[in-house]
PDB file of C-alpha atoms in Angstrom:
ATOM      1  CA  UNK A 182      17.733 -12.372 -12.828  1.00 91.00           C
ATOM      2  CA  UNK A 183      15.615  -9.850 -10.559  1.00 98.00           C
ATOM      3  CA  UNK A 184      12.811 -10.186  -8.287  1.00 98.00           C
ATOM      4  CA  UNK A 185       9.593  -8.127  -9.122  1.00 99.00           C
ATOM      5  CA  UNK A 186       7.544  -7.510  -6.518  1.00 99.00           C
ATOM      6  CA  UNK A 187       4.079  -5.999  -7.574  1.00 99.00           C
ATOM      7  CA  UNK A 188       1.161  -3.639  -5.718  1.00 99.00           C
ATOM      8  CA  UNK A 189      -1.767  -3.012  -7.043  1.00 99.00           C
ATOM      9  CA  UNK A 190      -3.743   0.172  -6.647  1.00 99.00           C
ATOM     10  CA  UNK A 191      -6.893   1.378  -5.084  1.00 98.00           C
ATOM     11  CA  UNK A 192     -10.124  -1.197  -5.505  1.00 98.00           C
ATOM     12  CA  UNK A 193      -7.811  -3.773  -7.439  1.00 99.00           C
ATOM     13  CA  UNK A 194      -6.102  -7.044  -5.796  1.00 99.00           C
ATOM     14  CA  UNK A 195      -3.132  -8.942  -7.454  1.00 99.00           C
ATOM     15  CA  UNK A 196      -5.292  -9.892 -10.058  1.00 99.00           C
ATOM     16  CA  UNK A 197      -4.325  -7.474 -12.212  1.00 99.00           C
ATOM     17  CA  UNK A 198      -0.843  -8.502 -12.827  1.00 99.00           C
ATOM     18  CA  UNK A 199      -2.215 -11.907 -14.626  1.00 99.00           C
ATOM     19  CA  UNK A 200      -1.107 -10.712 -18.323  1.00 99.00           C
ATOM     20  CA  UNK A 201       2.244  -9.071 -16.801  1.00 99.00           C
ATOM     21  CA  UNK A 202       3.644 -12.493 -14.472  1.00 99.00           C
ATOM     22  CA  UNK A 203       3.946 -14.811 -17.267  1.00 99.00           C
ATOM     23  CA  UNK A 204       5.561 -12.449 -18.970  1.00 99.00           C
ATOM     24  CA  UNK A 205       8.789 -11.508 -16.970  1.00 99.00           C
ATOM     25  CA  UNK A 206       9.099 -15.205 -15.494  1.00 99.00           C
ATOM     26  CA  UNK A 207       9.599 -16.466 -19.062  1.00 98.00           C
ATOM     27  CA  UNK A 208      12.681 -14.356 -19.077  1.00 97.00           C
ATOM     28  CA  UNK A 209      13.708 -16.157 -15.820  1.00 97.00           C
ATOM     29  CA  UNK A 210      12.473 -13.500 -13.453  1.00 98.00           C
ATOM     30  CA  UNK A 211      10.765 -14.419  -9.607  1.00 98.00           C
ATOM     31  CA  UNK A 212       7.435 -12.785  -9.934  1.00 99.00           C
ATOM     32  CA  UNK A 213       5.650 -11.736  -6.426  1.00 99.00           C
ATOM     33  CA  UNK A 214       2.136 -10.295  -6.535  1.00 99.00           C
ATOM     34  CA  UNK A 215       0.516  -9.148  -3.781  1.00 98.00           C
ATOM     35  CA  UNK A 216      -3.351  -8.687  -1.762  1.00 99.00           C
ATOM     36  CA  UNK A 217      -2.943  -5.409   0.588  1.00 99.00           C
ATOM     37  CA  UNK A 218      -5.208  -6.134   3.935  1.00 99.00           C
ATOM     38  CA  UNK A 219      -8.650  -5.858   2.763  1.00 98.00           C
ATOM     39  CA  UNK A 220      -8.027  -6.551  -1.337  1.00 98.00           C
ATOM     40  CA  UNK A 221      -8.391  -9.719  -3.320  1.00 97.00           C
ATOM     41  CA  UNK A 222      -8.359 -12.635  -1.377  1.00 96.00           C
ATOM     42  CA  UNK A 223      -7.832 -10.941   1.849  1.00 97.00           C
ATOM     43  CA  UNK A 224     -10.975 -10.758   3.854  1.00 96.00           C
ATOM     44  CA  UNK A 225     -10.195  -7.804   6.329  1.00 97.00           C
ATOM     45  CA  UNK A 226     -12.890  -5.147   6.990  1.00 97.00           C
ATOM     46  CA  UNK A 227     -12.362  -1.975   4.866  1.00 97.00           C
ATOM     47  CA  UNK A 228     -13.248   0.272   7.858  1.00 96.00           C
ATOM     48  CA  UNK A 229     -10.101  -1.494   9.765  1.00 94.00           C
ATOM     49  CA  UNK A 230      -7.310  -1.118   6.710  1.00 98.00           C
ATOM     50  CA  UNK A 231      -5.035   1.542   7.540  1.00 98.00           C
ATOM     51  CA  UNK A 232      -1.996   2.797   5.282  1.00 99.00           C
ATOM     52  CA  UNK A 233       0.386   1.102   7.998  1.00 99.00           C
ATOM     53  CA  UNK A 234      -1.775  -2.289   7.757  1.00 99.00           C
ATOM     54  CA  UNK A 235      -0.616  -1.493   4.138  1.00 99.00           C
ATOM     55  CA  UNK A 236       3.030  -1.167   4.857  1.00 99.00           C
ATOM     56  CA  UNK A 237       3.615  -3.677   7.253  1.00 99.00           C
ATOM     57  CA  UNK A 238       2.353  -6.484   4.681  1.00 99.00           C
ATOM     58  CA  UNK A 239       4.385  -4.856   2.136  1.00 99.00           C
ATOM     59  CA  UNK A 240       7.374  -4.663   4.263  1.00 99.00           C
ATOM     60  CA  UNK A 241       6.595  -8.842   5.740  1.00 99.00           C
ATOM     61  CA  UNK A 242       7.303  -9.332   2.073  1.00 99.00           C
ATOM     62  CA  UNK A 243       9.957  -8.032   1.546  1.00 99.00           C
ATOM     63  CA  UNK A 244      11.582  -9.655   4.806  1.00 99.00           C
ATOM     64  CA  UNK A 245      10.987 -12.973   3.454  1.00 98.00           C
ATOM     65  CA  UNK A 246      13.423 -12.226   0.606  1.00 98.00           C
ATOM     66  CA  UNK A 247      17.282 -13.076   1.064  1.00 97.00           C
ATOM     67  CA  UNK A 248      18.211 -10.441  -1.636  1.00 97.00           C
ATOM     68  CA  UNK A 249      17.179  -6.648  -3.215  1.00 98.00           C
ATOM     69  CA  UNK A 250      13.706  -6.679  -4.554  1.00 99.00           C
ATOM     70  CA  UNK A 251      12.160  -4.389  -7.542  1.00 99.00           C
ATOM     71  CA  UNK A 252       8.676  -3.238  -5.989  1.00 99.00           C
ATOM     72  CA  UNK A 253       6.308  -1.665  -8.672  1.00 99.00           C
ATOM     73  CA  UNK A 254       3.473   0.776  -7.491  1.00 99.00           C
ATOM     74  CA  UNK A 255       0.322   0.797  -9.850  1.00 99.00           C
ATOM     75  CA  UNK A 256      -1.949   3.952  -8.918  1.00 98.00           C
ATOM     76  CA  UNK A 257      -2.265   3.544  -5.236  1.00 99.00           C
ATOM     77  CA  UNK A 258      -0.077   1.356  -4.897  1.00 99.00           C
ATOM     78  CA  UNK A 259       2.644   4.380  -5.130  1.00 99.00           C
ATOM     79  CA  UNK A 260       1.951   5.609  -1.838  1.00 98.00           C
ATOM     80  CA  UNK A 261       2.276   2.087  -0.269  1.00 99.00           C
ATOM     81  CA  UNK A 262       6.016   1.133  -2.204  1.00 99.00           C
ATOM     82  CA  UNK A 263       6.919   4.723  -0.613  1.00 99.00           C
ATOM     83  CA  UNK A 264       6.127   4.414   2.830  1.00 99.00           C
ATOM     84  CA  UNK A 265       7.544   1.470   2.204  1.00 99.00           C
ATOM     85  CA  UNK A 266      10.973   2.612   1.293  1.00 99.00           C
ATOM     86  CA  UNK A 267      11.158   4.579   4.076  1.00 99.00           C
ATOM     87  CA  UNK A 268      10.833   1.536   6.339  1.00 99.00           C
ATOM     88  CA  UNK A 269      13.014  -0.867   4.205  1.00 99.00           C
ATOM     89  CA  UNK A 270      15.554   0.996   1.528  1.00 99.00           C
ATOM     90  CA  UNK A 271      17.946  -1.707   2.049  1.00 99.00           C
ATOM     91  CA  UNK A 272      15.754  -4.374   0.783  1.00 99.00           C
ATOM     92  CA  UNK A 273      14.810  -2.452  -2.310  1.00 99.00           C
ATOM     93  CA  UNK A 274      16.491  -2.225  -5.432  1.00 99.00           C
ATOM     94  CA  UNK A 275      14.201  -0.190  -7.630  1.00 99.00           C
ATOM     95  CA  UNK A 276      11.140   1.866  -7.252  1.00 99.00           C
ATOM     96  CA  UNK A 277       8.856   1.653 -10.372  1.00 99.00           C
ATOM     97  CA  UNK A 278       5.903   4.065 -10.078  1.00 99.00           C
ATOM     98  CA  UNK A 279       3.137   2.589 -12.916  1.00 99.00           C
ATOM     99  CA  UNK A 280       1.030   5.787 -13.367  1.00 99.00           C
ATOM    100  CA  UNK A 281       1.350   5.899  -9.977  1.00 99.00           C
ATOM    101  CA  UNK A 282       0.981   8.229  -6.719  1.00 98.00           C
ATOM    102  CA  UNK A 283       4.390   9.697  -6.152  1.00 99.00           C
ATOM    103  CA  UNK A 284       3.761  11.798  -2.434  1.00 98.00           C
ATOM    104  CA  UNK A 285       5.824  14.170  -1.143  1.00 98.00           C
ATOM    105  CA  UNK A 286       6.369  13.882   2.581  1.00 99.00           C
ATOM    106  CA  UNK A 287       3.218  14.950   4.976  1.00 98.00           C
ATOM    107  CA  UNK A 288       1.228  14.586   1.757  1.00 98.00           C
ATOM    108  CA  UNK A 289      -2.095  12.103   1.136  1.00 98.00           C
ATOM    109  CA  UNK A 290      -3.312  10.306  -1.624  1.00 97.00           C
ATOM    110  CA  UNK A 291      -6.518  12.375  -1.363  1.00 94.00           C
ATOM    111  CA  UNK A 292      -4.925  15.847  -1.508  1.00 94.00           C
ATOM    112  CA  UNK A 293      -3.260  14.533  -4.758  1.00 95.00           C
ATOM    113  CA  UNK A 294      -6.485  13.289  -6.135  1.00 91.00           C
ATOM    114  CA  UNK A 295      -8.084  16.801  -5.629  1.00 88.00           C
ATOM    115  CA  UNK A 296      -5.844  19.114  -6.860  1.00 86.00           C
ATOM    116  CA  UNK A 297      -5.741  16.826  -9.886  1.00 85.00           C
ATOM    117  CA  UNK A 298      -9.821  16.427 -10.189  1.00 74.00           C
ATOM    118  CA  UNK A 299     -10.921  19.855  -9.650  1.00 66.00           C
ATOM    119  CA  UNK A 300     -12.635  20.004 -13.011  1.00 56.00           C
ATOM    120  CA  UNK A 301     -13.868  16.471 -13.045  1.00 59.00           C
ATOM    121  CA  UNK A 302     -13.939  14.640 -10.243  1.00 66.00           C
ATOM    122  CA  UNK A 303     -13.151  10.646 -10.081  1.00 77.00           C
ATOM    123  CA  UNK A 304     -16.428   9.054  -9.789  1.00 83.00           C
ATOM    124  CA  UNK A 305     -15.634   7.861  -5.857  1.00 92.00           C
ATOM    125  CA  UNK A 306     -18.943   7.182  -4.139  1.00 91.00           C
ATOM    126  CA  UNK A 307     -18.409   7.040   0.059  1.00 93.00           C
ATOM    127  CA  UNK A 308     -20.581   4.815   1.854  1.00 95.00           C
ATOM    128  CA  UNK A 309     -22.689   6.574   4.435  1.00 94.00           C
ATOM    129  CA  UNK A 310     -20.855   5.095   7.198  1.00 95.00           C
ATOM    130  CA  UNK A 311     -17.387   6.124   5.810  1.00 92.00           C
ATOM    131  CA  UNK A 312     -16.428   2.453   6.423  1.00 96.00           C
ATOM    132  CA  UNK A 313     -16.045   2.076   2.331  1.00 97.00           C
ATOM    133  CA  UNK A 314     -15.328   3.569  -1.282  1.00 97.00           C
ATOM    134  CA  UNK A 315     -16.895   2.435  -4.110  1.00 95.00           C
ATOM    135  CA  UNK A 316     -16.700   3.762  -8.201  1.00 94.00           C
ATOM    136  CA  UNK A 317     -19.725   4.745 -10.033  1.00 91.00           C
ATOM    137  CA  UNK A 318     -20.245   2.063 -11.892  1.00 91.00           C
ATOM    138  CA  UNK A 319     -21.268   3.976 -15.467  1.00 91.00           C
ATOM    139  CA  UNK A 320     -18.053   5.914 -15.879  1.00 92.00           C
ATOM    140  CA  UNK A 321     -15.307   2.663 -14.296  1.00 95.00           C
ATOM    141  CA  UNK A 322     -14.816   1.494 -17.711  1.00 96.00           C
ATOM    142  CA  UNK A 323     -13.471   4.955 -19.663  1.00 95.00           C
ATOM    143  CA  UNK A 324     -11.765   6.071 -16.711  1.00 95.00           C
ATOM    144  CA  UNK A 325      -9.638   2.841 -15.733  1.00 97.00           C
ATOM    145  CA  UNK A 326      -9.912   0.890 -18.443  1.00 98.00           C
ATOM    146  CA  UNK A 327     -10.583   3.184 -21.756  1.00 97.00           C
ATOM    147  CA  UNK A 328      -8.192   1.601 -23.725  1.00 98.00           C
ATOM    148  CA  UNK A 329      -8.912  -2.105 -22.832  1.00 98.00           C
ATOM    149  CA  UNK A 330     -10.553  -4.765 -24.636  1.00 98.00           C
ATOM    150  CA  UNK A 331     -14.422  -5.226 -24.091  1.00 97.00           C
ATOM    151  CA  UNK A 332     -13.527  -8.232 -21.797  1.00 98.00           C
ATOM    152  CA  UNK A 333     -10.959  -7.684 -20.073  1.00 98.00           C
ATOM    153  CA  UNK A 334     -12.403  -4.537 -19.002  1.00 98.00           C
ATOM    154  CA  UNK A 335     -15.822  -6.381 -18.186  1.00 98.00           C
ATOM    155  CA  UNK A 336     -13.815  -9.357 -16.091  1.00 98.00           C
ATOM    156  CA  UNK A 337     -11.570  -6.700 -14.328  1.00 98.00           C
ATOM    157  CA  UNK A 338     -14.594  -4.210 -13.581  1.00 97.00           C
ATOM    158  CA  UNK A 339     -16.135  -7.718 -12.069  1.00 97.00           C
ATOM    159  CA  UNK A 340     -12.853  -8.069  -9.216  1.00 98.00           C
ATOM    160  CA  UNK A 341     -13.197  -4.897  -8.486  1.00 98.00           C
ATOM    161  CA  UNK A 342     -13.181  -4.147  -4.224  1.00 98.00           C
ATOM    162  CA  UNK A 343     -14.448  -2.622  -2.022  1.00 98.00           C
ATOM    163  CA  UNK A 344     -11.701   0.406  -1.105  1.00 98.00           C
ATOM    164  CA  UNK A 345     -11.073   1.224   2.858  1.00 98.00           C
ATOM    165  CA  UNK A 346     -10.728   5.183   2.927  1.00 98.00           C
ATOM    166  CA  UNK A 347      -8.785   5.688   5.583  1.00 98.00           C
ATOM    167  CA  UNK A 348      -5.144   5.112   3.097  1.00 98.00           C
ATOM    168  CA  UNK A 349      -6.525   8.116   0.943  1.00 97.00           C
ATOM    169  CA  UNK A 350      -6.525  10.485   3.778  1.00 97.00           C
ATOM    170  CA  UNK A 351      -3.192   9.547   5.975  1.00 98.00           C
ATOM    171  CA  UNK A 352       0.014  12.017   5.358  1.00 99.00           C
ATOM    172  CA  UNK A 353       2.785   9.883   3.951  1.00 99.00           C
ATOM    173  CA  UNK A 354       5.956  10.121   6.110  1.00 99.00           C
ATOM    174  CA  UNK A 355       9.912   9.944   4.266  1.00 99.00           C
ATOM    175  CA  UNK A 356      12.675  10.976   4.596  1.00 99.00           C
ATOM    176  CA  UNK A 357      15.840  11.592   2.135  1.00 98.00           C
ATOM    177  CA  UNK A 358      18.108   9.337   4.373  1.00 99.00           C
ATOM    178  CA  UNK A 359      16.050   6.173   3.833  1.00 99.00           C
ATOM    179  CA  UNK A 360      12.885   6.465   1.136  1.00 99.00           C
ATOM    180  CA  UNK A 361      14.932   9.130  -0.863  1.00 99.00           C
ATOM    181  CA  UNK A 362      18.255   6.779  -1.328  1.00 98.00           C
ATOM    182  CA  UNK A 363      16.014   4.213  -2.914  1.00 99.00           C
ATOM    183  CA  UNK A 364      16.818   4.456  -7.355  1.00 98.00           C
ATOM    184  CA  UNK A 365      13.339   5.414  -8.691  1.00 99.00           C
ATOM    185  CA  UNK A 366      11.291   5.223 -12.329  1.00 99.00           C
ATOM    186  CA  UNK A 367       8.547   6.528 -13.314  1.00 99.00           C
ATOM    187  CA  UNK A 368       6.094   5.144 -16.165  1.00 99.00           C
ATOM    188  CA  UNK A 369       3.722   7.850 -17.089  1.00 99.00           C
ATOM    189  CA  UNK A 370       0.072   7.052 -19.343  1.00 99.00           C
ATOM    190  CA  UNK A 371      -0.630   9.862 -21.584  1.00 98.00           C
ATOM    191  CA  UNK A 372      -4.231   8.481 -21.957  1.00 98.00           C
ATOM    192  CA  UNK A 373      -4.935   8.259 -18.301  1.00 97.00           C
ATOM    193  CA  UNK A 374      -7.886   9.594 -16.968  1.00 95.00           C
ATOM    194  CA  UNK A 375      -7.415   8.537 -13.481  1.00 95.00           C
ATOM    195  CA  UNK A 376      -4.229   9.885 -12.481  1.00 96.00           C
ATOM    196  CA  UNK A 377      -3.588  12.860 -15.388  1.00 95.00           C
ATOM    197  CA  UNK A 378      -0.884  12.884 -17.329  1.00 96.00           C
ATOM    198  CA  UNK A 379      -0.132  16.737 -16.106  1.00 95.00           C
ATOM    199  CA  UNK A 380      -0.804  15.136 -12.142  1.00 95.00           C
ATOM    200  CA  UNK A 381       1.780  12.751 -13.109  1.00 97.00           C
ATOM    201  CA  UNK A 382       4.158  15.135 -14.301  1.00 97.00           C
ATOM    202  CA  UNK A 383       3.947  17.629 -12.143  1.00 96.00           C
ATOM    203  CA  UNK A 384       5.004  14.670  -9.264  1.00 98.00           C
ATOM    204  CA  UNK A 385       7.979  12.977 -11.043  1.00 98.00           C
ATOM    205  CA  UNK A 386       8.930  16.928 -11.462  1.00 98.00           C
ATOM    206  CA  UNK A 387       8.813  17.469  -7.353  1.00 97.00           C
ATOM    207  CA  UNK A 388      10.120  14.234  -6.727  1.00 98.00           C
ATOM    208  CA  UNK A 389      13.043  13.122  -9.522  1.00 98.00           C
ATOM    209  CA  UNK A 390      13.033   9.749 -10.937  1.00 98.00           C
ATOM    210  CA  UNK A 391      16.173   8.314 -12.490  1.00 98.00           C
ATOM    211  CA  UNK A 392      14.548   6.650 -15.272  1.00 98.00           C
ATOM    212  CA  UNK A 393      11.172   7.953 -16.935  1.00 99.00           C
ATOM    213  CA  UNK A 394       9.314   5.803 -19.359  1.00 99.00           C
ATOM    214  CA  UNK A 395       6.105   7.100 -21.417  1.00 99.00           C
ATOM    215  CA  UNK A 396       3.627   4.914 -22.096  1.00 99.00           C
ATOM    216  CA  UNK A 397       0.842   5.994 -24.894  1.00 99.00           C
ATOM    217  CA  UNK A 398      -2.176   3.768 -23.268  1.00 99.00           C
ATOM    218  CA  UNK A 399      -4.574   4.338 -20.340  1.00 98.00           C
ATOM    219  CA  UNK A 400      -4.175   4.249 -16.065  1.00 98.00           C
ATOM    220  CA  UNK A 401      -4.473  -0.264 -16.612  1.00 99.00           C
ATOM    221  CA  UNK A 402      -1.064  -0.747 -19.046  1.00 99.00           C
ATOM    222  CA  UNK A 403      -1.294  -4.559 -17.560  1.00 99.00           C
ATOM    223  CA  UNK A 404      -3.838  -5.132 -19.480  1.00 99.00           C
ATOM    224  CA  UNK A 405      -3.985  -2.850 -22.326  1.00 99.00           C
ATOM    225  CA  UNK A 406      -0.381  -3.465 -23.568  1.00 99.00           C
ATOM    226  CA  UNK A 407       0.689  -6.239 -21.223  1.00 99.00           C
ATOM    227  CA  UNK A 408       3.659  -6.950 -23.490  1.00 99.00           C
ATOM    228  CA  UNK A 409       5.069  -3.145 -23.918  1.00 99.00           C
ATOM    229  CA  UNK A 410       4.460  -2.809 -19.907  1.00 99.00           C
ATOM    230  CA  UNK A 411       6.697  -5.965 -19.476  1.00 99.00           C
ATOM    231  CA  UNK A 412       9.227  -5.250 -22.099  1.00 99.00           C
ATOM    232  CA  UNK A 413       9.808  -1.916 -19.732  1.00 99.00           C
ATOM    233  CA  UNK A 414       9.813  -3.735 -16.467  1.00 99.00           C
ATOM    234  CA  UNK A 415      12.417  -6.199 -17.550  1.00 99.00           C
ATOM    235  CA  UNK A 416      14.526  -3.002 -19.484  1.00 98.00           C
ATOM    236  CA  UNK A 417      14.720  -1.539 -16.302  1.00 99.00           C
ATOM    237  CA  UNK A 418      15.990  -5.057 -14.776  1.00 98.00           C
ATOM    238  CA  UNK A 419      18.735  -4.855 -17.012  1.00 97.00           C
ATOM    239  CA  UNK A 420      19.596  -1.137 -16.423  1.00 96.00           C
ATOM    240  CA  UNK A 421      19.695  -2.287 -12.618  1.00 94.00           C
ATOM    241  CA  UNK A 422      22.331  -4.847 -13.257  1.00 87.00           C
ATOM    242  CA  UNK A 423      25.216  -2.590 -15.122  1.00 79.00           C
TER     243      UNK A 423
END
């Protein structure tokens, strides 16, 4: 069976994955989730996480595994699994992009997230120090978790973090030889309103993914349809191993 490793996105931890790990291990997969510096359990200062403080805990993973991994990106978490694929294609069997940021090289998160939100901005709140990001707390619930039920949107909007800034505005750096040779998929959320489904689109379209997978929910599958969410995860598994 295959090894999942999974990232969570921007003011999440591994938390997130609850619904989704009991899931795939009951099909006899090894389940990994992971706290990026300064997320979940990890205590590091916000104004010290870095994209590369990102990467290299991403990529100590990974070294601790004897075979290929399959590393899935939720939202943020995109940009980390690439940057990680640049440093470690070897050790990387799939790419799964969850409604997730897919960067083109020299590109950041926060040039994405603008060109997408010209209209209607996330509601991102900067702390006056620029040491932190925070979400308005009166619009968290339609735009992550629209779809969700009443409580787990109230118990996930509760774990919420703290988000250092300085990941949204450093340039991702790939390259074809290494983070391009790396087998990509893409699950798209038509009822995102976080990442938009044209935003998502438009960067599976710059960047090709070998499998694409549309999912009919909002930007938190993992908890709105936990089971359809693993049922793809563990499809793509199986494509892996033909």
């Amino acid at each position: 069976m295959s090894t999942f490793v999974l990232v969570h996105g921007a003011w999440h931890g591994g938390w997130c994955w609850d619904k989704v790990v009991p899931l795939l291990r009951e099909a006899g997969n090894r389940v990994l989730t992971v706290d990026l510096p300064g997320h979940g359990t990890d205590t590091t200062a916000t104004s010290q996480v870095t994209l590369q403080d990102y990467t290299d805990h991403l990529c100590r993973v990974l070294d601790n595994e004897s075979e290929q991994v399959i590393l899935v990106g939720h939202s943020m978490g995109g940009l980390v699994i690439t940057q990680t694929a640049e440093y470690r294609p070897e050790q990387i069997q799939l790419l799964v992009y969850l409604c997730a940021f897919l960067p083109e090289n020299g590109q950041t998160l926060l040039q994405i997230l603008e060109r997408d939100n010209k209209e209607s901005p996330l509601p991102i709140v900067k702390s006056e120090d620029n040491t932190y990001l925070k979400l308005h707390e009166p619009f968290i619930k339609d735009v992550f978790f629209g779809e969700c039920s009443e409580n787990d949107a109230l118990e996930a909007q509760q774990k919420l973090c703290l988000q250092p800034p300085l990941p949204f505005v450093t340039p991702v750096r790939v390259t074809e030889d290494h983070f391009g040779r790396v087998p990509r998929a893409y699950i798209e959320t038509l009822k995102d309103k976080a990442i938009s489904p044209g935003c998502q689109r438009a960067m599976y379209t710059r960047t090709p993914c070998k499998y694409m997978i549309t999912m009919d929910t909002d930007h938190s599958p993992f908890l709105s349809q936990p089971e359809v969410l693993s049922s793809h995860l563990k499809d793509l598994a199986e494509q892996m191993e033909l």
